[in-house]
Short mmCIF file of N, CA, C and O in Angstrom, two decimals:
data_model
loop_
_atom_site.label_atom_id
_atom_site.label_comp_id
_atom_site.label_asym_id
_atom_site.label_seq_id
_atom_site.Cartn_x
_atom_site.Cartn_y
_atom_site.Cartn_z
N MET A 1 39.64 122.31 85.99
CA MET A 1 39.52 121.05 86.68
C MET A 1 40.29 121.13 88.00
O MET A 1 41.42 121.55 88.04
N LYS A 2 39.65 120.73 89.06
CA LYS A 2 40.28 120.76 90.38
C LYS A 2 41.06 119.47 90.60
O LYS A 2 40.57 118.39 90.37
N ASN A 3 42.30 119.64 91.02
CA ASN A 3 43.14 118.49 91.34
C ASN A 3 43.26 118.39 92.85
O ASN A 3 43.58 119.36 93.51
N ASP A 4 43.01 117.23 93.38
CA ASP A 4 43.13 117.03 94.81
C ASP A 4 44.54 116.59 95.14
O ASP A 4 44.83 115.41 95.27
N LEU A 5 45.42 117.57 95.24
CA LEU A 5 46.83 117.30 95.52
C LEU A 5 47.13 117.74 96.93
O LEU A 5 46.96 118.90 97.28
N ASP A 6 47.56 116.82 97.73
CA ASP A 6 47.94 117.11 99.09
C ASP A 6 49.43 117.42 99.10
O ASP A 6 50.19 116.89 98.30
N MET A 7 49.85 118.27 100.02
CA MET A 7 51.25 118.65 100.10
C MET A 7 52.17 117.44 100.29
O MET A 7 53.34 117.48 99.90
N ILE A 8 51.66 116.36 100.82
CA ILE A 8 52.47 115.17 101.05
C ILE A 8 53.08 114.65 99.76
O ILE A 8 54.17 114.07 99.75
N HIS A 9 52.40 114.90 98.62
CA HIS A 9 52.86 114.39 97.33
C HIS A 9 54.16 115.05 96.86
O HIS A 9 54.90 114.47 96.09
N PHE A 10 54.40 116.27 97.27
CA PHE A 10 55.61 116.96 96.82
C PHE A 10 56.41 117.58 97.96
O PHE A 10 57.61 117.77 97.84
N GLY A 11 55.78 117.86 99.06
CA GLY A 11 56.43 118.57 100.15
C GLY A 11 57.45 117.78 100.93
O GLY A 11 58.42 118.34 101.45
N ILE A 12 57.26 116.47 101.01
CA ILE A 12 58.18 115.64 101.80
C ILE A 12 59.61 115.81 101.32
O ILE A 12 60.52 116.02 102.12
N SER A 13 59.83 115.72 100.01
CA SER A 13 61.21 115.86 99.51
C SER A 13 61.74 117.27 99.76
O SER A 13 62.93 117.46 99.96
N TRP A 14 60.87 118.26 99.77
CA TRP A 14 61.32 119.63 100.06
C TRP A 14 61.77 119.75 101.51
O TRP A 14 62.84 120.22 101.81
N TRP A 15 60.89 119.33 102.44
CA TRP A 15 61.18 119.55 103.86
C TRP A 15 62.32 118.67 104.36
O TRP A 15 63.18 119.12 105.09
N PHE A 16 62.33 117.39 103.96
CA PHE A 16 63.36 116.48 104.46
C PHE A 16 64.75 116.83 103.95
O PHE A 16 65.74 116.55 104.60
N THR A 17 64.83 117.41 102.78
CA THR A 17 66.13 117.74 102.22
C THR A 17 66.45 119.23 102.33
O THR A 17 67.47 119.67 101.82
N LEU A 18 65.56 119.98 102.97
CA LEU A 18 65.74 121.44 103.09
C LEU A 18 65.92 122.09 101.73
O LEU A 18 66.68 123.03 101.56
N PHE A 19 65.24 121.56 100.73
CA PHE A 19 65.27 122.03 99.34
C PHE A 19 66.60 121.75 98.65
O PHE A 19 66.77 122.08 97.49
N LEU A 20 67.57 121.14 99.32
CA LEU A 20 68.87 120.90 98.72
C LEU A 20 68.82 119.85 97.62
O LEU A 20 69.60 119.88 96.68
N ALA A 21 67.93 118.88 97.74
CA ALA A 21 67.83 117.83 96.73
C ALA A 21 66.48 117.85 96.02
O ALA A 21 66.11 116.90 95.36
N ALA A 22 65.76 118.93 96.17
CA ALA A 22 64.44 119.02 95.54
C ALA A 22 64.59 119.08 94.02
O ALA A 22 65.49 119.74 93.51
N ASP A 23 63.71 118.39 93.35
CA ASP A 23 63.72 118.40 91.89
C ASP A 23 63.51 119.82 91.38
O ASP A 23 62.65 120.54 91.84
N GLY A 24 64.30 120.20 90.40
CA GLY A 24 64.09 121.46 89.71
C GLY A 24 64.53 122.71 90.45
O GLY A 24 64.31 123.81 89.96
N ILE A 25 65.14 122.57 91.61
CA ILE A 25 65.65 123.73 92.33
C ILE A 25 67.15 123.82 92.02
O ILE A 25 67.91 122.91 92.37
N PRO A 26 67.59 124.88 91.35
CA PRO A 26 69.01 125.00 91.04
C PRO A 26 69.86 124.97 92.31
O PRO A 26 69.46 125.48 93.36
N TYR A 27 71.04 124.38 92.19
CA TYR A 27 71.94 124.26 93.33
C TYR A 27 72.25 125.62 93.95
O TYR A 27 72.29 125.75 95.17
N SER A 28 72.45 126.63 93.12
CA SER A 28 72.78 127.96 93.64
C SER A 28 71.65 128.52 94.52
O SER A 28 71.91 129.20 95.51
N ILE A 29 70.41 128.22 94.18
CA ILE A 29 69.28 128.65 95.02
C ILE A 29 69.22 127.81 96.27
O ILE A 29 69.01 128.33 97.37
N ALA A 30 69.43 126.50 96.15
CA ALA A 30 69.37 125.61 97.31
C ALA A 30 70.41 126.00 98.36
O ALA A 30 70.13 125.99 99.56
N VAL A 31 71.60 126.36 97.91
CA VAL A 31 72.66 126.74 98.85
C VAL A 31 72.29 128.04 99.57
O VAL A 31 72.51 128.17 100.78
N ARG A 32 71.71 128.97 98.86
CA ARG A 32 71.29 130.22 99.50
C ARG A 32 70.14 129.98 100.47
O ARG A 32 70.05 130.63 101.51
N ILE A 33 69.26 129.03 100.15
CA ILE A 33 68.18 128.67 101.07
C ILE A 33 68.78 128.16 102.37
O ILE A 33 68.36 128.53 103.46
N LEU A 34 69.78 127.29 102.26
CA LEU A 34 70.44 126.75 103.45
C LEU A 34 71.10 127.87 104.27
O LEU A 34 71.00 127.89 105.49
N ASP A 35 71.72 128.80 103.60
CA ASP A 35 72.35 129.94 104.28
C ASP A 35 71.31 130.75 105.06
O ASP A 35 71.51 131.10 106.23
N ILE A 36 70.20 131.04 104.41
CA ILE A 36 69.13 131.80 105.06
C ILE A 36 68.52 131.00 106.20
O ILE A 36 68.21 131.55 107.26
N LEU A 37 68.38 129.70 106.01
CA LEU A 37 67.86 128.83 107.06
C LEU A 37 68.72 128.91 108.31
O LEU A 37 68.21 129.02 109.42
N LEU A 38 70.02 128.84 108.14
CA LEU A 38 70.93 128.91 109.29
C LEU A 38 70.87 130.28 109.98
O LEU A 38 71.05 130.38 111.18
N PHE A 39 70.60 131.32 109.22
CA PHE A 39 70.54 132.67 109.78
C PHE A 39 69.17 132.99 110.40
O PHE A 39 69.09 133.55 111.49
N GLU A 40 68.09 132.63 109.71
CA GLU A 40 66.75 133.06 110.13
C GLU A 40 65.93 131.97 110.82
O GLU A 40 64.96 132.27 111.48
N GLY A 41 66.25 130.72 110.59
CA GLY A 41 65.51 129.65 111.23
C GLY A 41 64.58 128.92 110.28
O GLY A 41 64.43 129.25 109.11
N ILE A 42 63.93 127.91 110.84
CA ILE A 42 63.12 126.95 110.07
C ILE A 42 61.94 127.58 109.34
O ILE A 42 61.53 127.09 108.30
N HIS A 43 61.42 128.70 109.85
CA HIS A 43 60.24 129.29 109.21
C HIS A 43 60.51 129.71 107.77
O HIS A 43 59.59 129.85 106.98
N ILE A 44 61.76 129.89 107.40
CA ILE A 44 62.08 130.30 106.04
C ILE A 44 61.67 129.24 105.02
O ILE A 44 61.36 129.56 103.88
N LEU A 45 61.62 127.97 105.44
CA LEU A 45 61.24 126.91 104.51
C LEU A 45 59.80 127.08 104.02
O LEU A 45 59.49 126.78 102.87
N PHE A 46 58.93 127.60 104.87
CA PHE A 46 57.56 127.85 104.44
C PHE A 46 57.52 128.99 103.43
O PHE A 46 56.77 128.95 102.46
N ARG A 47 58.35 130.00 103.65
CA ARG A 47 58.41 131.13 102.72
C ARG A 47 58.95 130.66 101.36
O ARG A 47 58.44 131.05 100.32
N VAL A 48 59.96 129.80 101.37
CA VAL A 48 60.52 129.27 100.12
C VAL A 48 59.46 128.46 99.38
O VAL A 48 59.26 128.64 98.17
N GLY A 49 58.80 127.55 100.09
CA GLY A 49 57.76 126.74 99.46
C GLY A 49 56.62 127.58 98.91
O GLY A 49 56.14 127.33 97.79
N LEU A 50 56.21 128.57 99.67
CA LEU A 50 55.13 129.46 99.22
C LEU A 50 55.56 130.23 97.97
O LEU A 50 54.79 130.35 97.01
N ASN A 51 56.79 130.71 97.96
CA ASN A 51 57.29 131.43 96.79
C ASN A 51 57.34 130.53 95.57
O ASN A 51 56.92 130.90 94.48
N PHE A 52 57.84 129.32 95.77
CA PHE A 52 57.92 128.37 94.67
C PHE A 52 56.54 128.10 94.08
O PHE A 52 56.34 128.14 92.86
N LEU A 53 55.56 127.86 94.94
CA LEU A 53 54.19 127.61 94.46
C LEU A 53 53.60 128.85 93.80
O LEU A 53 52.87 128.74 92.81
N LYS A 54 53.91 130.02 94.34
CA LYS A 54 53.41 131.27 93.76
C LYS A 54 53.99 131.47 92.35
O LYS A 54 53.27 131.87 91.44
N LEU A 55 55.27 131.18 92.18
CA LEU A 55 55.91 131.33 90.87
C LEU A 55 55.34 130.36 89.85
O LEU A 55 55.31 130.64 88.66
N LYS A 56 54.90 129.21 90.31
CA LYS A 56 54.36 128.17 89.43
C LYS A 56 52.83 128.21 89.35
O LYS A 56 52.23 127.37 88.70
N GLU A 57 52.20 129.15 90.02
CA GLU A 57 50.75 129.18 90.18
C GLU A 57 49.99 129.04 88.86
O GLU A 57 49.12 128.17 88.74
N SER A 58 50.27 129.87 87.88
CA SER A 58 49.48 129.81 86.64
C SER A 58 49.68 128.48 85.93
O SER A 58 48.72 127.92 85.39
N GLU A 59 50.88 127.96 85.94
CA GLU A 59 51.13 126.66 85.32
C GLU A 59 50.40 125.55 86.07
O GLU A 59 49.77 124.69 85.45
N LEU A 60 50.46 125.58 87.39
CA LEU A 60 49.82 124.54 88.20
C LEU A 60 48.31 124.56 88.04
O LEU A 60 47.66 123.51 88.05
N LEU A 61 47.73 125.75 87.90
CA LEU A 61 46.29 125.85 87.75
C LEU A 61 45.81 125.45 86.37
O LEU A 61 44.63 125.15 86.18
N SER A 62 46.72 125.42 85.39
CA SER A 62 46.31 125.11 84.02
C SER A 62 46.48 123.64 83.65
O SER A 62 45.95 123.20 82.63
N VAL A 63 47.20 122.87 84.45
CA VAL A 63 47.40 121.46 84.10
C VAL A 63 46.22 120.61 84.54
O VAL A 63 45.51 120.95 85.49
N ASN A 64 46.02 119.52 83.83
CA ASN A 64 44.95 118.58 84.15
C ASN A 64 45.54 117.27 84.61
O ASN A 64 46.45 116.74 83.98
N GLY A 65 45.02 116.77 85.69
CA GLY A 65 45.43 115.47 86.18
C GLY A 65 46.58 115.52 87.15
O GLY A 65 47.46 116.38 87.08
N MET A 66 46.56 114.57 88.06
CA MET A 66 47.57 114.48 89.11
C MET A 66 48.96 114.27 88.53
O MET A 66 49.93 114.88 88.98
N GLU A 67 49.09 113.40 87.54
CA GLU A 67 50.40 113.10 86.98
C GLU A 67 51.05 114.35 86.38
O GLU A 67 52.22 114.64 86.62
N ASN A 68 50.28 115.14 85.62
CA ASN A 68 50.80 116.36 85.02
C ASN A 68 51.13 117.40 86.07
O ASN A 68 52.09 118.17 85.93
N LEU A 69 50.34 117.44 87.12
CA LEU A 69 50.60 118.37 88.21
C LEU A 69 51.93 118.05 88.90
O LEU A 69 52.75 118.93 89.14
N LEU A 70 52.14 116.78 89.19
CA LEU A 70 53.39 116.37 89.83
C LEU A 70 54.59 116.59 88.90
O LEU A 70 55.67 116.99 89.34
N LEU A 71 54.41 116.35 87.61
CA LEU A 71 55.49 116.61 86.65
C LEU A 71 55.86 118.09 86.61
O LEU A 71 57.03 118.45 86.54
N SER A 72 54.85 118.93 86.67
CA SER A 72 55.09 120.37 86.69
C SER A 72 55.87 120.79 87.93
O SER A 72 56.80 121.59 87.86
N LEU A 73 55.50 120.23 89.07
CA LEU A 73 56.22 120.54 90.31
C LEU A 73 57.66 120.03 90.25
O LEU A 73 58.59 120.71 90.70
N ARG A 74 57.85 118.85 89.69
CA ARG A 74 59.21 118.29 89.60
C ARG A 74 60.08 119.05 88.61
O ARG A 74 61.30 119.09 88.77
N ARG A 75 59.48 119.62 87.60
CA ARG A 75 60.23 120.43 86.64
C ARG A 75 60.80 121.66 87.34
O ARG A 75 61.84 122.19 86.96
N GLY A 76 60.10 122.09 88.36
CA GLY A 76 60.59 123.17 89.21
C GLY A 76 60.90 124.44 88.45
O GLY A 76 60.09 124.93 87.67
N LEU A 77 62.08 124.95 88.68
CA LEU A 77 62.50 126.22 88.08
C LEU A 77 63.37 126.03 86.85
O LEU A 77 63.97 126.97 86.36
N ARG A 78 63.43 124.78 86.35
CA ARG A 78 64.21 124.52 85.14
C ARG A 78 63.66 125.34 83.97
O ARG A 78 62.46 125.46 83.80
N ASP A 79 64.57 125.87 83.20
CA ASP A 79 64.22 126.65 82.00
C ASP A 79 63.36 127.86 82.31
O ASP A 79 62.47 128.23 81.53
N THR A 80 63.58 128.47 83.46
CA THR A 80 62.89 129.71 83.80
C THR A 80 63.93 130.80 84.05
O THR A 80 65.13 130.52 84.18
N ILE A 81 63.47 132.00 84.14
CA ILE A 81 64.37 133.13 84.41
C ILE A 81 65.04 132.99 85.78
O ILE A 81 66.15 133.46 85.98
N TYR A 82 64.39 132.29 86.69
CA TYR A 82 64.93 132.15 88.06
C TYR A 82 66.17 131.26 88.10
O TYR A 82 67.00 131.40 88.98
N GLU A 83 66.29 130.40 87.13
CA GLU A 83 67.47 129.55 87.04
C GLU A 83 68.71 130.40 86.74
O GLU A 83 69.80 130.12 87.23
N GLU A 84 68.52 131.44 85.97
CA GLU A 84 69.62 132.35 85.62
C GLU A 84 69.76 133.51 86.60
O GLU A 84 70.85 134.00 86.85
N ASP A 85 68.64 133.97 87.15
CA ASP A 85 68.63 135.14 88.03
C ASP A 85 68.16 134.74 89.43
O ASP A 85 67.00 134.90 89.78
N ASN A 86 69.09 134.20 90.22
CA ASN A 86 68.77 133.76 91.57
C ASN A 86 68.27 134.91 92.44
O ASN A 86 67.41 134.72 93.29
N ASP A 87 68.83 136.08 92.23
CA ASP A 87 68.42 137.23 93.04
C ASP A 87 66.94 137.53 92.88
O ASP A 87 66.27 137.90 93.84
N LEU A 88 66.43 137.38 91.68
CA LEU A 88 65.01 137.62 91.44
C LEU A 88 64.15 136.67 92.28
O LEU A 88 63.16 137.09 92.88
N PHE A 89 64.54 135.41 92.33
CA PHE A 89 63.81 134.43 93.15
C PHE A 89 63.72 134.91 94.60
O PHE A 89 62.65 134.90 95.20
N PHE A 90 64.83 135.37 95.15
CA PHE A 90 64.85 135.77 96.56
C PHE A 90 64.18 137.13 96.78
O PHE A 90 63.56 137.35 97.81
N ARG A 91 64.29 138.04 95.82
CA ARG A 91 63.57 139.32 95.95
C ARG A 91 62.07 139.07 96.00
O ARG A 91 61.36 139.66 96.81
N LEU A 92 61.59 138.20 95.13
CA LEU A 92 60.16 137.87 95.13
C LEU A 92 59.77 137.15 96.42
O LEU A 92 58.71 137.41 96.99
N MET A 93 60.63 136.25 96.88
CA MET A 93 60.34 135.50 98.10
C MET A 93 60.19 136.44 99.30
O MET A 93 59.25 136.34 100.07
N PHE A 94 61.13 137.35 99.46
CA PHE A 94 61.08 138.25 100.60
C PHE A 94 60.05 139.37 100.39
O PHE A 94 59.71 140.08 101.33
N GLY A 95 59.55 139.50 99.16
CA GLY A 95 58.50 140.48 98.88
C GLY A 95 57.11 139.98 99.22
O GLY A 95 56.16 140.75 99.25
N ILE A 96 56.99 138.68 99.50
CA ILE A 96 55.69 138.13 99.89
C ILE A 96 55.33 138.68 101.25
O ILE A 96 56.09 138.56 102.20
N ASN A 97 54.19 139.30 101.33
CA ASN A 97 53.74 139.90 102.59
C ASN A 97 53.10 138.82 103.46
O ASN A 97 51.95 138.46 103.25
N ILE A 98 53.88 138.34 104.40
CA ILE A 98 53.40 137.27 105.27
C ILE A 98 53.98 137.49 106.67
O ILE A 98 55.14 137.84 106.81
N THR A 99 53.15 137.30 107.65
CA THR A 99 53.60 137.51 109.03
C THR A 99 53.99 136.18 109.67
O THR A 99 53.67 135.11 109.16
N LYS A 100 54.65 136.28 110.81
CA LYS A 100 55.00 135.07 111.54
C LYS A 100 53.73 134.33 111.98
O LYS A 100 53.70 133.11 112.03
N ALA A 101 52.68 135.07 112.28
CA ALA A 101 51.41 134.45 112.66
C ALA A 101 50.84 133.65 111.48
O ALA A 101 50.32 132.55 111.65
N ASP A 102 50.94 134.22 110.26
CA ASP A 102 50.50 133.51 109.06
C ASP A 102 51.29 132.23 108.88
O ASP A 102 50.73 131.18 108.56
N LEU A 103 52.60 132.32 109.06
CA LEU A 103 53.46 131.14 108.92
C LEU A 103 53.10 130.08 109.94
O LEU A 103 53.11 128.89 109.64
N LYS A 104 52.77 130.51 111.16
CA LYS A 104 52.40 129.55 112.21
C LYS A 104 51.12 128.81 111.82
O LYS A 104 51.03 127.59 112.00
N VAL A 105 50.15 129.53 111.30
CA VAL A 105 48.90 128.90 110.87
C VAL A 105 49.17 127.92 109.75
O VAL A 105 48.68 126.78 109.78
N MET A 106 49.97 128.31 108.74
CA MET A 106 50.29 127.42 107.64
C MET A 106 51.05 126.19 108.11
O MET A 106 50.80 125.07 107.65
N ARG A 107 51.98 126.38 109.04
CA ARG A 107 52.73 125.25 109.57
C ARG A 107 51.82 124.28 110.27
O ARG A 107 51.91 123.07 110.07
N ASN A 108 50.89 124.79 111.07
CA ASN A 108 49.96 123.91 111.79
C ASN A 108 49.04 123.18 110.84
O ASN A 108 48.68 122.03 111.09
N GLU A 109 48.65 123.82 109.76
CA GLU A 109 47.79 123.16 108.77
C GLU A 109 48.56 122.08 108.00
O GLU A 109 48.00 121.09 107.59
N ALA A 110 49.86 122.31 107.80
CA ALA A 110 50.68 121.37 107.02
C ALA A 110 51.11 120.15 107.82
O ALA A 110 51.41 119.12 107.25
N VAL A 111 51.12 120.29 109.12
CA VAL A 111 51.60 119.17 109.96
C VAL A 111 50.49 118.21 110.29
O VAL A 111 49.38 118.38 110.32
#
């Protein structure tokens, strides 16, 4: 079943809080995101969001209905290996093969 979920439904809390207050993002990961943001710049937020969605991909594709989809996103990384192994989250994030041009296209589509 296809769910028509626009990024506005979940992305606003991510972008406005720089993932620091996002549901289901462990504090230790949020602090490292902020550190990387200060070092590398704003484009890292797209990489973080993309990684988060990639990690949740199979779960997000298997849920039915908007309410369940949003609940899954809000559950975030709770009760996952990434909650215990922050390094794994960041290794996977930086392992995503994406160029600055790709990020620019995604940013323009999201705005």
